[in-house]
PDB file of C-alpha atoms in Angstrom:
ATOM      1  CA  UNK A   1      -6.705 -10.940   2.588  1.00  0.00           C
ATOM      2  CA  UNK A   2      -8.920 -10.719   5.532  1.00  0.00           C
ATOM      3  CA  UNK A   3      -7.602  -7.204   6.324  1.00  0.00           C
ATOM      4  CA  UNK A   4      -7.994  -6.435   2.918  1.00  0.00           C
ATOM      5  CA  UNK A   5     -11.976  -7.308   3.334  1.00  0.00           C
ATOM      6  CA  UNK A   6     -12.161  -5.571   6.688  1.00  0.00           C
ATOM      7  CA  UNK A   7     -10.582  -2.561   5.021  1.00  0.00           C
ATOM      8  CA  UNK A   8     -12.987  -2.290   2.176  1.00  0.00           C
ATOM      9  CA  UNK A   9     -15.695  -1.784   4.494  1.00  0.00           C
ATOM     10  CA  UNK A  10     -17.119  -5.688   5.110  1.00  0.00           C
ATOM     11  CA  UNK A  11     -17.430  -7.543   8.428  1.00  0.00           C
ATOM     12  CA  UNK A  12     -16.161 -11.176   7.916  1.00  0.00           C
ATOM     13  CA  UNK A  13     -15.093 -13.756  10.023  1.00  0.00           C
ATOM     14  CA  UNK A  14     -13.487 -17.067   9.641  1.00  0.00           C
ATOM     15  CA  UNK A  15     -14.848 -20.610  10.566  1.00  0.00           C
ATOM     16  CA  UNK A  16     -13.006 -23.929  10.131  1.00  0.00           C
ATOM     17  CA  UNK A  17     -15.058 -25.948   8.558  1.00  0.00           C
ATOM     18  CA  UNK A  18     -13.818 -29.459   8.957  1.00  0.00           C
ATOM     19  CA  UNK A  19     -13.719 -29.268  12.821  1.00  0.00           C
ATOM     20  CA  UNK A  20     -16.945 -26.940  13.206  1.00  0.00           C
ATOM     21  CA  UNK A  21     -20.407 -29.013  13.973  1.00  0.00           C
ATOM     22  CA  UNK A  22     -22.953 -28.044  11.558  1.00  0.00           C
ATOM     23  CA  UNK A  23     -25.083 -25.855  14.294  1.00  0.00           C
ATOM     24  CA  UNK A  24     -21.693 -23.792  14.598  1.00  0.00           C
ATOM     25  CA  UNK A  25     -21.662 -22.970  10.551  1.00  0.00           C
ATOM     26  CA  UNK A  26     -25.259 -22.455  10.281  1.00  0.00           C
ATOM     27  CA  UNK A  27     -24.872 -19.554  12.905  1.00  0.00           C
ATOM     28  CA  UNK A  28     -23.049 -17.533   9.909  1.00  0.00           C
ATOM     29  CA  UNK A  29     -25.536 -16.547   7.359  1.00  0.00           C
ATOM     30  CA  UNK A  30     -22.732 -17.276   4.479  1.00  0.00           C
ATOM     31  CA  UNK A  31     -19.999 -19.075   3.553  1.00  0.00           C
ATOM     32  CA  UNK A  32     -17.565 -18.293   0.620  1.00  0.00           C
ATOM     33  CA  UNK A  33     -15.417 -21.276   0.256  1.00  0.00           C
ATOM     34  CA  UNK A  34     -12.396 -21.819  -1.744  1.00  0.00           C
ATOM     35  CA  UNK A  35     -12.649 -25.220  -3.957  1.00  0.00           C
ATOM     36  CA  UNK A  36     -10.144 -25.998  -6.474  1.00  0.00           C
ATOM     37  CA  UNK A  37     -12.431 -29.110  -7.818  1.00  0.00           C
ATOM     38  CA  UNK A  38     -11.749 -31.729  -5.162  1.00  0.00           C
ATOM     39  CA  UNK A  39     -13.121 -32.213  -1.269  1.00  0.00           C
ATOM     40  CA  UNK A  40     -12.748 -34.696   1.521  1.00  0.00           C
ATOM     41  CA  UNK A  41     -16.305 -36.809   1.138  1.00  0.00           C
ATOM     42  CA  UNK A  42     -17.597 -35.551   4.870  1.00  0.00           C
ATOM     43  CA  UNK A  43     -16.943 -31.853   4.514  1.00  0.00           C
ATOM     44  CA  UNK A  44     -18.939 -31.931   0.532  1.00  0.00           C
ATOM     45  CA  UNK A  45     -21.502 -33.556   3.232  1.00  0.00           C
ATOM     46  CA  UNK A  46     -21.167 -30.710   5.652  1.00  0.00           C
ATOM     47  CA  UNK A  47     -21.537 -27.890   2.932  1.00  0.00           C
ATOM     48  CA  UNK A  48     -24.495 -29.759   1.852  1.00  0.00           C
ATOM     49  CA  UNK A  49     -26.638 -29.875   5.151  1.00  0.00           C
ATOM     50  CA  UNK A  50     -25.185 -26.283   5.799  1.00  0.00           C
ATOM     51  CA  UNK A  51     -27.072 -25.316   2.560  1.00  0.00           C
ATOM     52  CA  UNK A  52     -30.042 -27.426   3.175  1.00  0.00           C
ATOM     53  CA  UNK A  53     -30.079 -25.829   6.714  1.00  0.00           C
ATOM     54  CA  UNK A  54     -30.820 -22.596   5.205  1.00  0.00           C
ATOM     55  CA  UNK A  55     -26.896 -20.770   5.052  1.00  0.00           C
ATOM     56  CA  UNK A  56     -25.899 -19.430   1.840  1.00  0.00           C
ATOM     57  CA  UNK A  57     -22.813 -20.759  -0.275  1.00  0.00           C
ATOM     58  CA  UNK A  58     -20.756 -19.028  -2.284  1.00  0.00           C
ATOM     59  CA  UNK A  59     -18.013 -21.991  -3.943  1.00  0.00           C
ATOM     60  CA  UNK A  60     -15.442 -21.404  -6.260  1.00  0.00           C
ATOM     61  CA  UNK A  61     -13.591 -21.486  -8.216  1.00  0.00           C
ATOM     62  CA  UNK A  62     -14.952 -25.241  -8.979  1.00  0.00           C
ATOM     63  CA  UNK A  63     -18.161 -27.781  -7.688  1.00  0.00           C
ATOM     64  CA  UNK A  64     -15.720 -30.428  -5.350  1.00  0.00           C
ATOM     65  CA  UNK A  65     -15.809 -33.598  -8.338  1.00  0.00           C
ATOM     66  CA  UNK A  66     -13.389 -35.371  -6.566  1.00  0.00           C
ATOM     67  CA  UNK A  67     -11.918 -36.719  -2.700  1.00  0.00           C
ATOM     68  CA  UNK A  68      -8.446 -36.129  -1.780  1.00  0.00           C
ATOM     69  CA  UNK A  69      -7.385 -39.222  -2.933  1.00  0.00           C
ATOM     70  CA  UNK A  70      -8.259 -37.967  -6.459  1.00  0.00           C
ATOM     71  CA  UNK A  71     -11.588 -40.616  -6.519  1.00  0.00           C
ATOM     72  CA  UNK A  72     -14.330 -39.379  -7.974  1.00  0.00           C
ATOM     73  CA  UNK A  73     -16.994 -37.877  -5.206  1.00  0.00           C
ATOM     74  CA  UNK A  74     -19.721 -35.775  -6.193  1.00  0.00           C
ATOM     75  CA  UNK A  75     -21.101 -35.360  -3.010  1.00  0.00           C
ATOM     76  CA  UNK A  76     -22.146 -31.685  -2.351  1.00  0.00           C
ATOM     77  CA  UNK A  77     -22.991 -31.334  -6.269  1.00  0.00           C
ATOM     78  CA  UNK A  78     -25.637 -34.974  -5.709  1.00  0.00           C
ATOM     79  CA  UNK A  79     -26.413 -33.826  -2.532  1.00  0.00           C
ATOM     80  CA  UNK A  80     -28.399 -30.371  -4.110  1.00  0.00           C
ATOM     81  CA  UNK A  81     -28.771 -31.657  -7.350  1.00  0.00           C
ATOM     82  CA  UNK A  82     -26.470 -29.407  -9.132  1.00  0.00           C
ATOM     83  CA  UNK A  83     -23.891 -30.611 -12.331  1.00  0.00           C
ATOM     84  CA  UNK A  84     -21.363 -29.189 -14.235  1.00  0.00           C
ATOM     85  CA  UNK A  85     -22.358 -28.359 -17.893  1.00  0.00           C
ATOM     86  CA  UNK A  86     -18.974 -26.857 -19.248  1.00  0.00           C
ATOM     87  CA  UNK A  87     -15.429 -27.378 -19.039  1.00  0.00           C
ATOM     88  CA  UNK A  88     -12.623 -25.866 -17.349  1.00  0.00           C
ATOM     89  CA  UNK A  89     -13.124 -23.361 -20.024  1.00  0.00           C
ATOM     90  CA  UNK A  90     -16.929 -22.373 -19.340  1.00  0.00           C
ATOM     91  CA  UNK A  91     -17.208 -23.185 -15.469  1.00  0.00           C
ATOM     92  CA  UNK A  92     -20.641 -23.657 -15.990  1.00  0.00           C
ATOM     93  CA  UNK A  93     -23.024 -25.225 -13.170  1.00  0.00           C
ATOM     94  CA  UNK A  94     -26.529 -26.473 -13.727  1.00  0.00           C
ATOM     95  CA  UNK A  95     -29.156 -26.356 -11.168  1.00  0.00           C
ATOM     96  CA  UNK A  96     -32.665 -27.032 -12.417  1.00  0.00           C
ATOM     97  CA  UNK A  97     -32.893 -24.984 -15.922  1.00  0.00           C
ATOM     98  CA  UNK A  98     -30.376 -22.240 -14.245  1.00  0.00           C
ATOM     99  CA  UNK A  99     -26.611 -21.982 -15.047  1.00  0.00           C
ATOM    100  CA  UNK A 100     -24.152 -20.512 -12.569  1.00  0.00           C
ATOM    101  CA  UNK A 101     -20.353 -19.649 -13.219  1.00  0.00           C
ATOM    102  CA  UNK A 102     -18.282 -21.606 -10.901  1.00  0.00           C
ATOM    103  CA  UNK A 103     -18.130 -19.248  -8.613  1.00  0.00           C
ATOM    104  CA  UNK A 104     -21.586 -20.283  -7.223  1.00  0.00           C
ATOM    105  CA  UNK A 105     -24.082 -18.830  -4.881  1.00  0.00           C
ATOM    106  CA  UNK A 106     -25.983 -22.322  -3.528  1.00  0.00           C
TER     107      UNK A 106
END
């Protein structure tokens, strides 16, 4: 895939984002990060300050609603004050009075 990217024309790199410090990921100017609806509690955290911090996030295909364990954690979405407004069907996100598909740009 990343050859794919690099071969369309984009410069990307790759950053691990559980081991990176927070001043390491805020040194990319965007993320995209692949969620499929559930996150370890201190990376949701992470993705959160990394936000907050000024990067931009692209999430998808869903907002992280639970940890690995399968218990709910809503972290990231509590975190920037987003919810989900429509099922697996919809992929809606609500932020303020705007609606995003799931594939987000925080």
């Amino acid at each position: 895939t990343h050859l794919l990217i690099h071969l369309a024309g984009y410069s990307v790199q790759c950053a691990d984002i559980q081991r990176s410090p927070i001043d390491i990921l805020l040194k990319h100017k965007s993320l995209w990060v692949f969620s499929l609806g559930f996150m370890d509690h201190e990376t949701q955290l992470k993705l959160a300050d990394y936000v907050k911090g000024g990067g931009k996030l692209f999430l998808g295909p869903s907002l992280p609603s639970r940890g690995l364990r399968g218990e709910k954690d809503t972290a990231l979405a509590d975190a920037l004050g987003l919810s989900v407004v429509g099922g697996t069907s919809k992929n809606l996100i609500r932020s303020g009075d705007q609606e995003y598909l799931s594939l987000i740009h925080i």
